[in-house]
């Protein structure tokens, strides 16, 4: 019912030659995994290049960020409709690196989510707690605040095509991974929060796990009933490791 999504967040990585060999490798392997939807999220400057490399494939394209509105005096920013025009289907919203390093607060993240939907993009809303918040027993409160702020501003109908990525901040780029049981507990909590607003959307919405997902831990995470794929940073920069994760998606 929910087609698993394996998404590669390349962050600020990649030269054109590295990207060409990475895409060649992913294109070669992707047809072996038709039960997974595969998505790559390059930097803004590489989107058009990757879009051309992906033509005649089923691999999806997304951006890592967007700004509000369609155009205007916002030096350095890119709008959702520019991303749609260039061939993006998805966009990340609220990645923890944006919340922390670029000071994106709950309201801006919610505005960006709404702007993505308005532009015809599928937002991947990233939410997750820090190590301190988990240790204080605040995980559910943080997740709830991050989700409710978006539901209040954008409305639950805006979640129909959306994806949520649960990314514990302490697991991103650290080599630490949530155990399958820890991740499943939060995923189930997220689905239950959504179901309080809309049962159908809760049942069909994909919730990805992100945070040091690698070929050797992917199978046990992806086997969990509420984990519908992965948002992968480091391991998405090698076609071999990215495809090994795709191979772990349950059929
Ligand atoms: C991410 O950037 O969303 C991420 C999960 O990174 P990593 O896989 O490197 O932890």
XYZ file of C-alpha atoms and ligand atoms in Angstrom:
261
model
C 0.000 0.000 0.000
C 2.852 2.418 0.820
C 5.617 2.159 -1.764
C 8.911 2.482 0.119
C 10.984 5.538 -0.755
C 14.778 5.538 -0.652
C 16.037 9.117 -0.867
C 19.641 10.265 -1.163
C 20.376 13.659 0.391
C 23.660 14.686 -1.188
C 23.924 17.842 0.943
C 26.728 20.166 -0.293
C 28.620 17.413 -2.095
C 29.475 16.526 -5.660
C 31.345 17.711 -8.727
C 29.889 17.124 -12.179
C 32.202 14.187 -12.842
C 31.467 12.584 -9.454
C 27.764 13.064 -10.051
C 27.930 11.520 -13.494
C 29.485 8.323 -12.180
C 27.150 8.251 -9.177
C 24.078 8.581 -11.414
C 25.473 6.024 -13.899
C 25.800 3.544 -11.057
C 22.337 4.233 -9.622
C 20.745 4.039 -13.096
C 22.423 0.704 -13.700
C 21.191 -0.811 -10.428
C 17.787 0.833 -9.969
C 15.806 -1.495 -12.318
C 16.574 -4.374 -9.919
C 14.507 -2.666 -7.212
C 11.142 -1.787 -8.791
C 9.412 -2.198 -5.412
C 11.231 0.916 -4.130
C 10.865 4.487 -5.312
C 14.331 5.986 -5.663
C 14.972 9.706 -5.233
C 18.109 11.836 -5.369
C 18.447 15.309 -3.858
C 21.454 17.150 -5.341
C 22.494 20.769 -4.706
C 20.532 23.500 -6.509
C 23.294 24.053 -9.063
C 23.331 20.388 -10.049
C 19.568 19.916 -10.399
C 19.356 20.630 -14.114
C 22.410 18.486 -14.831
C 20.990 15.558 -12.831
C 17.561 16.031 -14.412
C 19.137 15.504 -17.842
C 21.107 12.471 -16.666
C 17.898 10.932 -15.271
C 15.792 11.287 -18.414
C 14.019 8.046 -19.405
C 14.491 6.589 -15.917
C 12.044 6.244 -13.045
C 14.478 7.841 -10.591
C 12.922 10.905 -8.999
C 14.541 14.299 -8.466
C 14.238 16.626 -5.496
C 15.817 19.724 -3.983
C 17.156 20.211 -0.478
C 15.460 23.527 0.257
C 13.166 26.220 -1.130
C 12.033 29.719 -0.240
C 8.574 31.249 -0.023
C 6.554 32.721 -2.867
C 7.243 32.467 -6.568
C 9.781 35.230 -7.193
C 11.020 38.457 -5.640
C 13.882 40.319 -4.009
C 15.286 37.391 -2.002
C 18.934 37.254 -2.986
C 20.326 33.738 -3.038
C 16.979 31.975 -2.710
C 15.055 29.614 -5.013
C 11.271 29.229 -5.185
C 9.144 26.115 -5.412
C 7.851 26.899 -8.890
C 11.456 27.255 -10.122
C 12.102 23.771 -8.766
C 8.983 22.351 -10.395
C 9.911 23.943 -13.720
C 13.352 22.374 -13.635
C 11.875 18.900 -13.079
C 11.797 18.391 -9.302
C 9.051 16.298 -7.755
C 10.199 16.528 -4.123
C 11.789 19.024 -1.744
C 13.228 18.625 1.747
C 11.723 20.922 4.358
C 13.022 21.419 7.890
C 16.168 19.313 7.702
C 17.900 19.595 11.079
C 20.929 21.224 9.445
C 18.652 24.002 8.212
C 16.885 24.325 11.564
C 20.203 24.495 13.453
C 22.780 26.092 11.142
C 20.384 28.396 9.298
C 18.049 29.124 12.231
C 14.841 27.984 10.525
C 12.148 28.089 13.186
C 8.863 26.185 13.415
C 6.956 28.911 11.601
C 9.383 29.226 8.674
C 9.466 25.439 8.252
C 5.652 25.379 8.189
C 5.595 28.236 5.629
C 8.090 26.384 3.453
C 6.003 23.200 3.654
C 2.948 25.137 2.498
C 4.945 26.842 -0.280
C 6.165 23.455 -1.498
C 2.633 22.065 -1.733
C 1.383 25.235 -3.444
C 4.125 24.812 -6.068
C 3.127 21.213 -6.796
C 6.098 19.692 -4.975
C 5.908 16.812 -2.515
C 7.514 18.038 0.698
C 9.629 15.695 2.790
C 9.198 17.166 6.251
C 12.177 16.321 8.466
C 11.548 16.137 12.199
C 13.536 14.776 15.104
C 14.859 15.339 18.573
C 18.359 16.191 19.802
C 20.311 13.934 22.161
C 19.504 16.198 25.136
C 15.813 16.199 24.290
C 15.761 12.394 24.113
C 17.644 12.078 27.389
C 15.188 14.468 29.059
C 12.296 12.301 27.833
C 11.103 15.085 25.522
C 11.138 13.189 22.211
C 7.352 12.989 21.766
C 6.820 16.625 22.752
C 9.442 17.811 20.224
C 8.022 15.624 17.449
C 4.519 16.780 18.254
C 5.508 20.491 18.218
C 7.343 20.091 14.892
C 4.366 18.338 13.338
C 1.505 20.343 14.844
C 3.029 23.671 13.758
C 2.882 22.481 10.138
C -0.609 20.982 10.439
C -1.914 24.217 11.958
C -0.450 26.435 9.250
C -0.812 24.257 6.147
C -3.811 22.092 7.101
C -3.923 18.300 7.151
C -4.998 18.071 3.471
C -1.564 19.473 2.555
C -0.100 16.187 3.826
C -1.828 14.047 1.173
C 1.300 13.812 -1.036
C 3.785 14.658 1.678
C 6.415 12.440 3.236
C 7.728 12.689 6.790
C 11.323 11.842 7.633
C 12.010 11.008 11.268
C 15.625 11.954 11.752
C 16.926 11.893 15.320
C 19.453 14.735 15.272
C 21.918 12.687 17.332
C 22.001 10.055 14.569
C 22.589 12.336 11.557
C 26.124 12.027 10.230
C 27.355 10.586 13.535
C 27.433 6.878 12.789
C 24.948 6.390 15.655
C 21.646 4.903 14.547
C 18.362 4.592 16.375
C 17.609 0.951 17.072
C 14.783 -0.421 14.935
C 12.603 -0.473 18.081
C 13.413 3.156 18.982
C 12.685 4.291 15.429
C 9.497 2.209 15.154
C 8.161 3.703 18.402
C 8.559 7.261 17.083
C 7.209 6.362 13.625
C 4.110 4.835 15.212
C 3.701 7.966 17.344
C 3.929 10.176 14.217
C 1.353 8.070 12.376
C -0.953 8.218 15.356
C -0.650 12.036 15.492
C -1.567 12.240 11.813
C -4.438 9.790 12.262
C -5.973 12.074 14.901
C -6.407 14.556 12.033
C -7.034 12.260 9.065
C -7.062 8.465 9.136
C -6.653 7.894 5.370
C -3.706 10.262 5.140
C -2.114 8.567 8.153
C -2.489 5.144 6.550
C -1.062 6.129 3.162
C 1.647 8.566 4.259
C 5.216 7.370 4.049
C 7.398 7.936 7.083
C 11.120 7.563 6.357
C 13.881 6.958 8.857
C 17.046 9.044 8.543
C 20.210 9.036 10.608
C 23.277 7.014 9.633
C 21.273 4.457 7.666
C 23.829 2.144 6.028
C 23.782 -1.161 4.146
C 24.455 -3.080 7.370
C 21.609 -1.576 9.423
C 19.029 -0.886 6.697
C 17.349 -4.318 6.679
C 16.327 -4.277 10.344
C 15.070 -0.674 10.164
C 13.161 -1.185 6.907
C 11.521 -4.329 8.289
C 9.623 -2.270 10.882
C 5.905 -1.852 10.110
C 5.868 1.972 10.220
C 9.224 2.585 8.500
C 8.496 3.208 4.829
C 11.965 3.946 3.538
C 15.044 5.969 4.322
C 16.517 9.436 3.973
C 20.180 8.765 3.502
C 23.052 11.231 3.669
C 26.579 9.820 3.728
C 25.737 6.403 2.303
C 23.953 7.973 -0.681
C 27.209 9.371 -2.071
C 28.312 5.943 -3.282
C 26.133 4.095 -5.795
C 27.238 0.810 -4.270
C 26.115 1.595 -0.719
C 22.975 3.432 -1.854
C 21.915 0.455 -3.984
C 22.724 -1.991 -1.178
C 20.215 -0.081 0.943
C 17.648 -0.267 -1.900
C 18.263 -4.038 -1.946
C 17.158 -4.244 1.708
C 13.696 -2.824 1.007
C 11.197 -5.598 1.800
C 9.382 -6.852 -1.312
C 20.540 13.258 6.368
O 21.292 14.114 5.960
O 19.333 13.431 6.277
C 21.116 12.034 6.950
C 20.307 11.143 7.456
O 22.478 11.905 6.918
P 23.327 10.596 7.327
O 22.717 9.425 6.617
O 24.717 10.886 6.841
O 23.243 10.446 8.806
